[in-house]
Short mmCIF file of C-alpha atoms in Angstrom, two decimals:
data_model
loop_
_atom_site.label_atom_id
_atom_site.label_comp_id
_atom_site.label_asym_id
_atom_site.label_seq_id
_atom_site.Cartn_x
_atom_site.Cartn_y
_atom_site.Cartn_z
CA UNK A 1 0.00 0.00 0.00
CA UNK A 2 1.00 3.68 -0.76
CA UNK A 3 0.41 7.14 0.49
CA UNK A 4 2.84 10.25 -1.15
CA UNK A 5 3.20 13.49 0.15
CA UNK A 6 3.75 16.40 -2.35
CA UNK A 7 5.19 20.20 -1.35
CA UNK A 8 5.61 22.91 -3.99
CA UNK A 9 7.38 25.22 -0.97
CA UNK A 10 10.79 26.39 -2.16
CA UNK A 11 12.65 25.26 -1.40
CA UNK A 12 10.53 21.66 -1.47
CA UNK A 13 13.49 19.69 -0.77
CA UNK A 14 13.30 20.78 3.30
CA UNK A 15 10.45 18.11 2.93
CA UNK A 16 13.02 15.75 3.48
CA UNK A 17 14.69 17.77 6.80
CA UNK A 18 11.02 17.60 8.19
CA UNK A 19 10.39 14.12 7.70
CA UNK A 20 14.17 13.36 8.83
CA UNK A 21 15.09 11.08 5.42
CA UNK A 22 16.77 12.17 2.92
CA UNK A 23 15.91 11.96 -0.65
CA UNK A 24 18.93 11.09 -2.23
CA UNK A 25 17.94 7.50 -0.49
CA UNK A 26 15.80 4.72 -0.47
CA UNK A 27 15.27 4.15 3.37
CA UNK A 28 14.01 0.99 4.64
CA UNK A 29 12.27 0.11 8.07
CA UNK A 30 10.99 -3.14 9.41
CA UNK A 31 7.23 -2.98 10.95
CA UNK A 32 5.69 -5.90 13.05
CA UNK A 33 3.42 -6.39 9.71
CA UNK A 34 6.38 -6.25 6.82
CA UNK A 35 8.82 -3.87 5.41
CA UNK A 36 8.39 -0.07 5.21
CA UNK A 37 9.96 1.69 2.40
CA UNK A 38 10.57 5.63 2.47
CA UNK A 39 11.50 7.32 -0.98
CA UNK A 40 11.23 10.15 -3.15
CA UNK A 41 10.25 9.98 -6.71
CA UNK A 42 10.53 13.84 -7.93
CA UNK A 43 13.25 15.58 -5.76
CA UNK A 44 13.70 19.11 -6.81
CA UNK A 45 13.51 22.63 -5.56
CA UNK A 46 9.79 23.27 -7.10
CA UNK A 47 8.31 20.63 -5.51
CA UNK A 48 9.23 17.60 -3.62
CA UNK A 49 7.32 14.48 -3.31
CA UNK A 50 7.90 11.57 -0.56
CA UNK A 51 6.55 7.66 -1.20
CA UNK A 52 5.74 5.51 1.85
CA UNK A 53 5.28 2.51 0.43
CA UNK A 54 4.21 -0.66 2.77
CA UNK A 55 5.06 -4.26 1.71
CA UNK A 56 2.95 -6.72 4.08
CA UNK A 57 4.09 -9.84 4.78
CA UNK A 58 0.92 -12.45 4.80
CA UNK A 59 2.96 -14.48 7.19
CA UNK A 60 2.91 -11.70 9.88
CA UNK A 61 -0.79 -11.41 9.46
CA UNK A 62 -1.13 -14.47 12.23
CA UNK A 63 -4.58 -15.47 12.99
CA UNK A 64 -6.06 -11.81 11.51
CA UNK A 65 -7.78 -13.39 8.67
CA UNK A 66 -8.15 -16.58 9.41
CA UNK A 67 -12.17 -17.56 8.75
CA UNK A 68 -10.93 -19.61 5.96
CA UNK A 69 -7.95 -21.59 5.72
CA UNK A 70 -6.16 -19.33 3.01
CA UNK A 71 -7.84 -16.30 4.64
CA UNK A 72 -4.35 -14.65 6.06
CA UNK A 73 -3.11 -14.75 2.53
CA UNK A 74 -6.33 -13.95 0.74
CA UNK A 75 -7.57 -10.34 1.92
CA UNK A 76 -7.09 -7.02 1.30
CA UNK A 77 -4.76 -6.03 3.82
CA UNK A 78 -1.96 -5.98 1.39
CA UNK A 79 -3.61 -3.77 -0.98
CA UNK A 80 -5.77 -1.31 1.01
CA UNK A 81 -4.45 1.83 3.45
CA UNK A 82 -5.25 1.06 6.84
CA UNK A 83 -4.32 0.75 10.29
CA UNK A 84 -1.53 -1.33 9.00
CA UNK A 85 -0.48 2.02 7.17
CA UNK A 86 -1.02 4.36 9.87
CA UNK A 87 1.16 1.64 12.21
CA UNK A 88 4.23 2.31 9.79
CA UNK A 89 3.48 6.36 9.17
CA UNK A 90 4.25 6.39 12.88
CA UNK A 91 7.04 4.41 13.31
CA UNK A 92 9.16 6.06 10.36
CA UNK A 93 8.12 9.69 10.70
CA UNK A 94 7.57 9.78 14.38
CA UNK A 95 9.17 13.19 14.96
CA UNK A 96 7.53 14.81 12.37
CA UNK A 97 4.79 13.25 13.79
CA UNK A 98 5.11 15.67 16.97
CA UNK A 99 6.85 18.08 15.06
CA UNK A 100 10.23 18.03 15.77
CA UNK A 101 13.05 18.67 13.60
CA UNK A 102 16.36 19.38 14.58
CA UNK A 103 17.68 20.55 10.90
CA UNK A 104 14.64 22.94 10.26
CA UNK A 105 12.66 24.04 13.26
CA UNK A 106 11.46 27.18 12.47
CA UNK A 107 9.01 25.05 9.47
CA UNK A 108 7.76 22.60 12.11
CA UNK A 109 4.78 24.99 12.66
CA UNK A 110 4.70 26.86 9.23
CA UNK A 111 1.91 25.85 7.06
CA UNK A 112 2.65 24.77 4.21
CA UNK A 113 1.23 23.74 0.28
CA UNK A 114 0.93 19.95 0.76
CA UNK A 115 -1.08 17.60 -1.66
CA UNK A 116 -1.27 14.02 -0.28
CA UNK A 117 -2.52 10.88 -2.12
CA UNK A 118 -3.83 7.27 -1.18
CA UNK A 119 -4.25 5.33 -4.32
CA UNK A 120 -6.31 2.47 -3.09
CA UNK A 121 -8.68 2.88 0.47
CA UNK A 122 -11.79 1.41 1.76
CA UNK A 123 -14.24 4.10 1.75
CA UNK A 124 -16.29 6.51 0.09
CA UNK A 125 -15.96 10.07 -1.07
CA UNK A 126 -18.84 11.21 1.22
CA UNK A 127 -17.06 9.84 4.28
CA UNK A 128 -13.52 11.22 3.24
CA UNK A 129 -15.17 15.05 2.87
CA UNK A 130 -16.89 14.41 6.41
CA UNK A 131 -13.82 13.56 8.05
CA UNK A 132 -11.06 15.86 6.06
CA UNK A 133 -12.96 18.36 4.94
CA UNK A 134 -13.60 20.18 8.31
CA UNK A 135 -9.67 19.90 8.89
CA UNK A 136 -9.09 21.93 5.98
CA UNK A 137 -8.92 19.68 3.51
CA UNK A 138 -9.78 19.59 -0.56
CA UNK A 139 -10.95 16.24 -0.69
CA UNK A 140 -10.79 14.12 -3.90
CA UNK A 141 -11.96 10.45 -3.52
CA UNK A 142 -12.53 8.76 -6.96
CA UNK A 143 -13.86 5.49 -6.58
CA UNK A 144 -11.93 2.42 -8.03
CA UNK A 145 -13.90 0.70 -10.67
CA UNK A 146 -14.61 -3.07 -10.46
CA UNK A 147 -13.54 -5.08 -13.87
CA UNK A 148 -15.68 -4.16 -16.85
CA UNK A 149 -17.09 -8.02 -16.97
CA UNK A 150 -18.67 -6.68 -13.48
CA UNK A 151 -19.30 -3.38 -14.12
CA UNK A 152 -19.67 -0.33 -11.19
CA UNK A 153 -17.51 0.33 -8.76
CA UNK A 154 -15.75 -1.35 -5.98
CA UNK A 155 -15.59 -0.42 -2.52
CA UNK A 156 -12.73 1.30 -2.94
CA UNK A 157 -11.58 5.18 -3.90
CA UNK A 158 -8.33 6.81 -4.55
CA UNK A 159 -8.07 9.53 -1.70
CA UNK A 160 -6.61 13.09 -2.76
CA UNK A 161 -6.15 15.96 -0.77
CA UNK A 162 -4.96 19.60 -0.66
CA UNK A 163 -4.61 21.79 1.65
CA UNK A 164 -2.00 24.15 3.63
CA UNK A 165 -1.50 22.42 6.84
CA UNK A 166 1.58 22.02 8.89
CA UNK A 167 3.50 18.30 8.29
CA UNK A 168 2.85 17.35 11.79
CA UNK A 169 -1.01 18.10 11.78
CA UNK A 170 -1.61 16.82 8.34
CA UNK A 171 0.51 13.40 9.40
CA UNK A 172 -1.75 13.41 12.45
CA UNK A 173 -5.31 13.90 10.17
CA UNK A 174 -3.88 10.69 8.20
CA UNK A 175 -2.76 8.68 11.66
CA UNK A 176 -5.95 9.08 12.58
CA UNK A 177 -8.42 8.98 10.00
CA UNK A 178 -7.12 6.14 7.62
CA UNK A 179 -8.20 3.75 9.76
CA UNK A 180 -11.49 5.52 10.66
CA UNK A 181 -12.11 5.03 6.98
CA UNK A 182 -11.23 1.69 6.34
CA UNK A 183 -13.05 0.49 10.00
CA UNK A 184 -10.60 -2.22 10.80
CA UNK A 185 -7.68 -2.46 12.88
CA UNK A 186 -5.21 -4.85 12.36
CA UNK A 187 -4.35 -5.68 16.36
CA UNK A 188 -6.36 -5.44 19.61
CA UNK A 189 -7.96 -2.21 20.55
CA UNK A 190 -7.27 -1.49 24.46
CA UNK A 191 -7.75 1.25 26.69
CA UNK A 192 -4.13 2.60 26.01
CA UNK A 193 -5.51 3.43 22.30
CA UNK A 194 -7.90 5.96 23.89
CA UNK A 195 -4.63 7.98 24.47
CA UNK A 196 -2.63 7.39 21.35
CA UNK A 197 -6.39 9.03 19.64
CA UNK A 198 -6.34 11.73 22.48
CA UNK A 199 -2.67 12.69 21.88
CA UNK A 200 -2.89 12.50 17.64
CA UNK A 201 -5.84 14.29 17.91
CA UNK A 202 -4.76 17.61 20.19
CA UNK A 203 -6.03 20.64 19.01
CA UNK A 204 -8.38 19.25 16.44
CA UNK A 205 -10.72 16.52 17.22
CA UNK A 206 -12.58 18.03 20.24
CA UNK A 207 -13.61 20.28 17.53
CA UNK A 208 -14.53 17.87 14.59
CA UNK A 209 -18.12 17.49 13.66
CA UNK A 210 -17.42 14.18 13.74
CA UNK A 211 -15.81 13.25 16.89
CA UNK A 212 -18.38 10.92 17.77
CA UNK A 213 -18.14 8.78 14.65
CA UNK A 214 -13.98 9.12 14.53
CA UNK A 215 -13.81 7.82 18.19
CA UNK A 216 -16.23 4.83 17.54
CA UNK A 217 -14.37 3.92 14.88
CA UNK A 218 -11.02 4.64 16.07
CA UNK A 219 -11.26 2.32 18.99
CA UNK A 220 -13.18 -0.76 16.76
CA UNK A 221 -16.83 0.35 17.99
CA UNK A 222 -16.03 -0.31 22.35
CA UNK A 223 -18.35 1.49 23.23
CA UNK A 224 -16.77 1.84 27.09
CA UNK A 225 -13.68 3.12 25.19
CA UNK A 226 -15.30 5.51 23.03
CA UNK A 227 -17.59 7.14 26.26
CA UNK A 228 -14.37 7.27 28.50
CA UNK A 229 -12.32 9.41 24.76
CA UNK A 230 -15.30 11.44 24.69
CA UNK A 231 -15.54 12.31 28.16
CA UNK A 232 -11.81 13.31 28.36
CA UNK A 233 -12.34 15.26 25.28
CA UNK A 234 -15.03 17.20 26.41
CA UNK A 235 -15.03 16.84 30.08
CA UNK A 236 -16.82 14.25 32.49
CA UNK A 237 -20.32 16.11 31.17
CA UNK A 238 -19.96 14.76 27.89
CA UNK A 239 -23.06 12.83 26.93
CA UNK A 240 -22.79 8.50 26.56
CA UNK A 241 -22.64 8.26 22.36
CA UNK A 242 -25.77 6.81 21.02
CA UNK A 243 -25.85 3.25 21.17
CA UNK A 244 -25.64 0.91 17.90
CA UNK A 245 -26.23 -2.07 17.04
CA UNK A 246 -22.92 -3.94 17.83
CA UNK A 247 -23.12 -5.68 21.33
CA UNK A 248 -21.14 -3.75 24.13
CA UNK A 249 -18.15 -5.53 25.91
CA UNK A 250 -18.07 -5.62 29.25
CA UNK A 251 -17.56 -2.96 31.25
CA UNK A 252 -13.68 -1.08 31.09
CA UNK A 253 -12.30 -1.43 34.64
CA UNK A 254 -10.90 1.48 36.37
CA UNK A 255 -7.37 0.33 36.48
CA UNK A 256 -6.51 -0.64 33.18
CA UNK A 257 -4.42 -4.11 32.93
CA UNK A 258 -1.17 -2.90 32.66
CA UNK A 259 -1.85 -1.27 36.37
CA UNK A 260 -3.09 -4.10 37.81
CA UNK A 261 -0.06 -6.22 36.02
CA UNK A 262 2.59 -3.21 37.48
CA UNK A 263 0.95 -3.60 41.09
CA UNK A 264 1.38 -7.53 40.70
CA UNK A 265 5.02 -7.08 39.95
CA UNK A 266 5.39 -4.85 43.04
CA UNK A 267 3.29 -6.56 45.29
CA UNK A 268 5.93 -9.60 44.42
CA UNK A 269 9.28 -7.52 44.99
CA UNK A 270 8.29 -6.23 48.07
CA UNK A 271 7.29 -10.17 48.91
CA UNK A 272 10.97 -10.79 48.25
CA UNK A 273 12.31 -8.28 50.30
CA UNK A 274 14.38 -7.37 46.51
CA UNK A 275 16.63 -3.59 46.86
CA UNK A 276 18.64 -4.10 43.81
CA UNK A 277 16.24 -4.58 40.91
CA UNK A 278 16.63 -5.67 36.60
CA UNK A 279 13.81 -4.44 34.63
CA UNK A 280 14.64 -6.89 31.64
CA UNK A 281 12.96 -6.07 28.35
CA UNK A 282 11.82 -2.68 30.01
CA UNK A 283 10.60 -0.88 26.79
CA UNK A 284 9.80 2.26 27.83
CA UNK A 285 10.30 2.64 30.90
CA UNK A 286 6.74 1.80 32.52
CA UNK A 287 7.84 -0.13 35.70
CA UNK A 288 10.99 2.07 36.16
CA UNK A 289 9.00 4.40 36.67
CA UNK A 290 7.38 3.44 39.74
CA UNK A 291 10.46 1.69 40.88
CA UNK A 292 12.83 4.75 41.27
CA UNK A 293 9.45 6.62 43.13
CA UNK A 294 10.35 3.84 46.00
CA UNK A 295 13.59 5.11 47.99
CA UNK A 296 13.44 1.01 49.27
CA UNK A 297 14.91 0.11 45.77
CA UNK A 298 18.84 1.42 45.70
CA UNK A 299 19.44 0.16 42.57
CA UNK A 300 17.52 0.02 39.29
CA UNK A 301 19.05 -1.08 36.03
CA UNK A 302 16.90 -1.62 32.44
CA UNK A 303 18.05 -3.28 29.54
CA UNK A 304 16.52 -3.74 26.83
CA UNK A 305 17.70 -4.91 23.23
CA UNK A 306 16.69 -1.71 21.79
CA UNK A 307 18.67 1.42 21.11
CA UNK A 308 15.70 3.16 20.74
CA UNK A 309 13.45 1.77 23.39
CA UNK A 310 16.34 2.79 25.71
CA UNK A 311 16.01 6.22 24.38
CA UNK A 312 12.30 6.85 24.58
CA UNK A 313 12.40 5.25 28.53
CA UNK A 314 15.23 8.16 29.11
CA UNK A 315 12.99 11.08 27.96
CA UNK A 316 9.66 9.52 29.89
CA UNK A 317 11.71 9.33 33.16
CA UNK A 318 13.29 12.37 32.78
CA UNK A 319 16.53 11.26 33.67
CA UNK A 320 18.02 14.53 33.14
CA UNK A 321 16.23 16.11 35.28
CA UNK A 322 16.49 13.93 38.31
CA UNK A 323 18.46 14.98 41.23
CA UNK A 324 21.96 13.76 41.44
CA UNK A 325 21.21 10.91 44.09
CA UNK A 326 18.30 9.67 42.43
CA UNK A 327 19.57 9.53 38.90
CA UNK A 328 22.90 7.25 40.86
CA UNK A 329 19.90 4.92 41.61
CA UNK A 330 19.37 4.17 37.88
CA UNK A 331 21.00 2.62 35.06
CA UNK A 332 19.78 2.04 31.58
CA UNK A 333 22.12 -0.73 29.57
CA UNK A 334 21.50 -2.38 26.29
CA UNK A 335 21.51 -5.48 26.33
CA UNK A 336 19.88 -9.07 24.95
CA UNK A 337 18.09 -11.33 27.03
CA UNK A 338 19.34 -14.49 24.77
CA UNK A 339 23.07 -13.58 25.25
CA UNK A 340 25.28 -13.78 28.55
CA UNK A 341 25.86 -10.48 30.60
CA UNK A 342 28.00 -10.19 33.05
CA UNK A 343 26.75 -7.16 34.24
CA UNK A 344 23.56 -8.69 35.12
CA UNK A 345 24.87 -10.84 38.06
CA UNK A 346 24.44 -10.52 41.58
CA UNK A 347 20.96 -8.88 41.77
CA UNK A 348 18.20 -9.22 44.44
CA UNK A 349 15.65 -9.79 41.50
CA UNK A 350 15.06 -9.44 38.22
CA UNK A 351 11.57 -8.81 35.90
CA UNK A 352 10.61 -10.01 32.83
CA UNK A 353 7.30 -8.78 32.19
CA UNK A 354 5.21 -9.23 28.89
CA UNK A 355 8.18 -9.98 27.57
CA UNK A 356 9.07 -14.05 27.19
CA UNK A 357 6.06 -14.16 24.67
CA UNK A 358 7.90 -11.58 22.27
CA UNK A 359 10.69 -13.95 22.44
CA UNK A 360 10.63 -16.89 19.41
CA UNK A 361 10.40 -20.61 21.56
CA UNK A 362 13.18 -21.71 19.94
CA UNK A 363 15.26 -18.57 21.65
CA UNK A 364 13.79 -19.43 24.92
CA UNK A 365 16.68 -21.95 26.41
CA UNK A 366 19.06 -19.40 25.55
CA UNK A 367 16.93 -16.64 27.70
CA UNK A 368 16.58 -18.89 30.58
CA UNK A 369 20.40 -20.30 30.10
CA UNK A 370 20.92 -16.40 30.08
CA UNK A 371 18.55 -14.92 32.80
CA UNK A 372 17.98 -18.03 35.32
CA UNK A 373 21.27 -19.47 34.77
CA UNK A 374 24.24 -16.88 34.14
CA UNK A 375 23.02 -14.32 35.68
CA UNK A 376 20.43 -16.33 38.33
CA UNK A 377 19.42 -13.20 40.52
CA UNK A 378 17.88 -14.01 43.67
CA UNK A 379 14.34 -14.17 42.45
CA UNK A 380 12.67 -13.96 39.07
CA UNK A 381 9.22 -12.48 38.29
CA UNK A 382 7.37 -13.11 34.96
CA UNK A 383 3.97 -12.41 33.04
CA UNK A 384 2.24 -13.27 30.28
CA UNK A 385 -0.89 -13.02 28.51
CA UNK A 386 -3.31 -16.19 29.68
CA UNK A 387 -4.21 -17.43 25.72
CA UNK A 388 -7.14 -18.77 27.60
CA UNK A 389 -8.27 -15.62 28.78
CA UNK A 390 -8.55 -14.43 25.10
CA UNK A 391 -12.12 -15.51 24.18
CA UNK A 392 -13.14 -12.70 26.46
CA UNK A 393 -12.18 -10.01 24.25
CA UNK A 394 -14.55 -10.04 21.60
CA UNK A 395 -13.37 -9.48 18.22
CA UNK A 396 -10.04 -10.97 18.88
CA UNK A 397 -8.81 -13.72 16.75
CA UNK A 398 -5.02 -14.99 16.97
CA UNK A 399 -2.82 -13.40 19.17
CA UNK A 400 -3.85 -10.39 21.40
CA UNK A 401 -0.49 -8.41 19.58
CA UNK A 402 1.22 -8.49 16.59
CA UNK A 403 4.56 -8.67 17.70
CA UNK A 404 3.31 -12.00 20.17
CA UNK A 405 5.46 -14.75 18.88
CA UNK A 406 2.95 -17.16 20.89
CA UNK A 407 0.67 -17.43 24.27
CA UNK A 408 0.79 -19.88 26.27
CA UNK A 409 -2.38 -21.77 28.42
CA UNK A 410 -2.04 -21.75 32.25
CA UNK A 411 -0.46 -25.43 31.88
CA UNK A 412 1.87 -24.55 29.33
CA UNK A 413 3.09 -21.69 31.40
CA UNK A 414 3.32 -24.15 34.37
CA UNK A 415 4.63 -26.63 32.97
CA UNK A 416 7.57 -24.20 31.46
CA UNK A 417 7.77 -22.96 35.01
CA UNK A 418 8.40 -25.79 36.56
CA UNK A 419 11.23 -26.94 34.31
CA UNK A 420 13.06 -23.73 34.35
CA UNK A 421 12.62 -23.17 38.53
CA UNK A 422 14.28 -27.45 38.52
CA UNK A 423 16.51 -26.79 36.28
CA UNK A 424 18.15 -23.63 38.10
CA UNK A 425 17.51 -24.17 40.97
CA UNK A 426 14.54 -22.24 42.14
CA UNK A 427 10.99 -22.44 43.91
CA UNK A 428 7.78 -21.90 41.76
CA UNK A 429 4.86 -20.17 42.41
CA UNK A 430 1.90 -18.70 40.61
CA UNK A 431 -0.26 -15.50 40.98
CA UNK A 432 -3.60 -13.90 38.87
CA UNK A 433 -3.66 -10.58 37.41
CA UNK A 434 -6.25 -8.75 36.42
CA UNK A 435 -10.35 -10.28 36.50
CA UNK A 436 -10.67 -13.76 37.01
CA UNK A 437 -12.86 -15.93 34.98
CA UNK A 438 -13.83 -19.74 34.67
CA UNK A 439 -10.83 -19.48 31.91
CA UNK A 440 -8.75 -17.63 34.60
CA UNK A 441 -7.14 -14.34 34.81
CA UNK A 442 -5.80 -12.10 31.25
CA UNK A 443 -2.28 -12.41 33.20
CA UNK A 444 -0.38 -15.06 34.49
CA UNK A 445 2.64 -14.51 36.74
CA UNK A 446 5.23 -16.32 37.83
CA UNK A 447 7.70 -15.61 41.06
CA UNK A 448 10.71 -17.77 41.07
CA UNK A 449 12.77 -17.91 44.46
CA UNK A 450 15.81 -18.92 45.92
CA UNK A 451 16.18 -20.63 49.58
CA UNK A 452 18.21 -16.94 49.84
CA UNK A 453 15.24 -14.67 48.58
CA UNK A 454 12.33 -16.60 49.84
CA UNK A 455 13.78 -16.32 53.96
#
């Protein structure tokens, strides 16, 4: 799938300081769903034109389109802008996404003649001017004719649009909005999607017409999700949206899952009596954070394999800014779980949370050989999602993310327990998270001791 961006600002080449590639080059990313390709066909000073062009992989479309047997490789996910689309905008422009640019700042919030097309999405041109149109947009949405043995048109339209818009709003509008218009998202909508719609839609979609129909669709037609984005858009008066047709999940609980899987992890340190604390696979930075708020942990290290993960966990905890003592408190070290690490040795405990399922099974001896054996810290904690659990989220086929390179059923996870804790020498035990249900709880953890740790 395709979407181009076009400027006719002289000099159109900063197009390519703004969006932080440069056009002399063909840059390539890898996405959980295939490869993402950034280029740029016309190049000049007159105008300047940038290519995003996604190449899905049918293999990394696990269990998304699977009514039929063939049904992962027969869809039009390949074809179609999406959600899988918007995924990859935001992973290879994400500072122009929040409008950063270190080469030309002062164009970050200059408007600017921008012409953007979609050659193939699922909607219609009425749609396209509901939702663009109020943003400022010329909309152009001709629809894509079926074969002339069938005759009419499909349900598809090339998308067009002009306007002068700042990059970072109009790469916001698209974030957004593609997968409004297509209706689909490609993963499992949580409650954590309620702020990635909040934040890409600051300073515009409180005022859309259409807020209503953009959050329903946005967040896969939840209706809990979609009252609690419309409330925080408008204020705890905002009025419930009015209800369709689609049955309503169960009720959002206050604390969202990944609180309730945090608190777990806690809970179990403190059980331990653990001071010197690995975050393994730490991402950004979520349990650090509430780690280095407790003066009873005097040393905190992450690691995770990624640079950039590393990175974003460093600008969320503000590590800059922390006072001299409490920044001596934490490290951040890159570092893979499959490989041997000296540096890891010696600690009261160690976490690995949603983060074993990421890992492929035939890497996992290596990460226990690694984590339980070389650098065996006192006590281990672990989650992971309960496969089980997964018939509670309706709508969800396959795995509940992308990236998941399996889930495991309460006995698999015991019975993977129980050989690591005998092989290493540790002590087992198991702990919910989260709601239970006659399928058990979305979370399962796992707190390995010592004789040491567990007096």
């Amino acid at each position: 799938m395709l979407l181009t961006l076009t400027t006719t600002r002289r000099p159109a080449t900063d197009l390519g300081y703004l969006l932080v590639k440069h056009p002399d080059r063909v840059h390539s990313f890898d996405v959980p769903t295939g490869t993402a390709y950034v280029m740029y066909p016309e190049a000049t000073d007159e105008r300047c034109t940038a290519a995003l062009l996604l190449d899905v992989d049918p293999q990394r479309l696990r269990g998304r389109h699977d009514a039929f047997e063939l049904g992962q490789f027969v869809n039009d996910r390949p074809y179609a802008a999406s959600s899988l689309l918007a995924g990859a905008l935001a992973k290879v422009f994400r500072s122009a996404l929040r409008g950063a640019s270190k080469d030309r700042p002062e164009l970050v919030s200059t408007p600017l003649p921008l012409q953007v097309r979609v050659p193939v999405l699922r909607g219609s041109h009425e749609l396209a001017a509901r939702l663009f149109e109020p943003l400022g947009w010329t909309v152009t949405a001709t629809p894509i004719p079926l074969e002339p043995a069938l005759g009419g048109d499909s349900r598809y339209v090339d998308l067009e649009l002009s306007g002068e818009v700042t990059l970072s709003a109009a790469l916001n509008h698209l974030y957004v909005l593609l997968p409004v218009l297509d209706d689909a998202k490609h993963y499992w909508v949580a409650p954590d999607e309620i702020d990635k719609l909040l934040r890409s839609g600051a300073g515009w979609l409180a005022g859309h017409p259409e807020k209503v129909l953009i959050a329903r669709r946005y967040l896969a037609h939840k209706r809990a999700l979609t009252t609690t984005a419309l409330q925080q858009l408008e204020g705890d008066e905002a009025e419930e949206p009015p209800a369709e047709e689609e049955a309503e999940l169960p009720v959002v609980r206050r604390r969202s899952l990944a609180e309730q899987r945090r608190d777990a992890v806690l809970a179990a340190l403190t059980e331990v009596g653990a001071t010197r604390v690995l975050d393994l696979g730490c991402g950004g930075g979520a349990l650090l954070a509430a780690l280095v708020k407790d003066r009873r942990y005097t040393e905190i290290v992450g690691t995770d394999v990624s640079a950039r993960a590393l990175e974003i966990a460093a600008r969320k905890l503000r590590i800059e800014r922390m006072p001299e003592r409490q920044r001596d408190r934490l490290k951040l070290w890159q570092s893979a779980l499959t490989y041997r690490d000296d540096r890891l040795r010696g600690f009261d405990a160690a976490v690995l949370m949603e983060v074993i399922e990421h890992v492929d099974p035939p890497r996992l001896p290596a990460l226990e050989a690694s984590v339980f054996g070389h650098a065996h810290p006192g006590a281990v904690v672990v989650t992971t999602p309960n496969v089980e659990y997964n018939v509670n989220y309706e709508g969800l086929t396959g795995l509940r993310h992308s990236d998941h390179r399996f889930e495991w059923t309460r006995a698999e996870f015991a019975a993977w327990a129980a050989k690591v804790a005998s092989t290493y020498g540790y002590a087992v035990s198991f702990h919910p998270v989260g709601e239970d249900s006659p399928v058990g709880s979305p979370t399962q953890l796992a707190l390995f001791t010592t004789e040491v740790s567990a007096t």
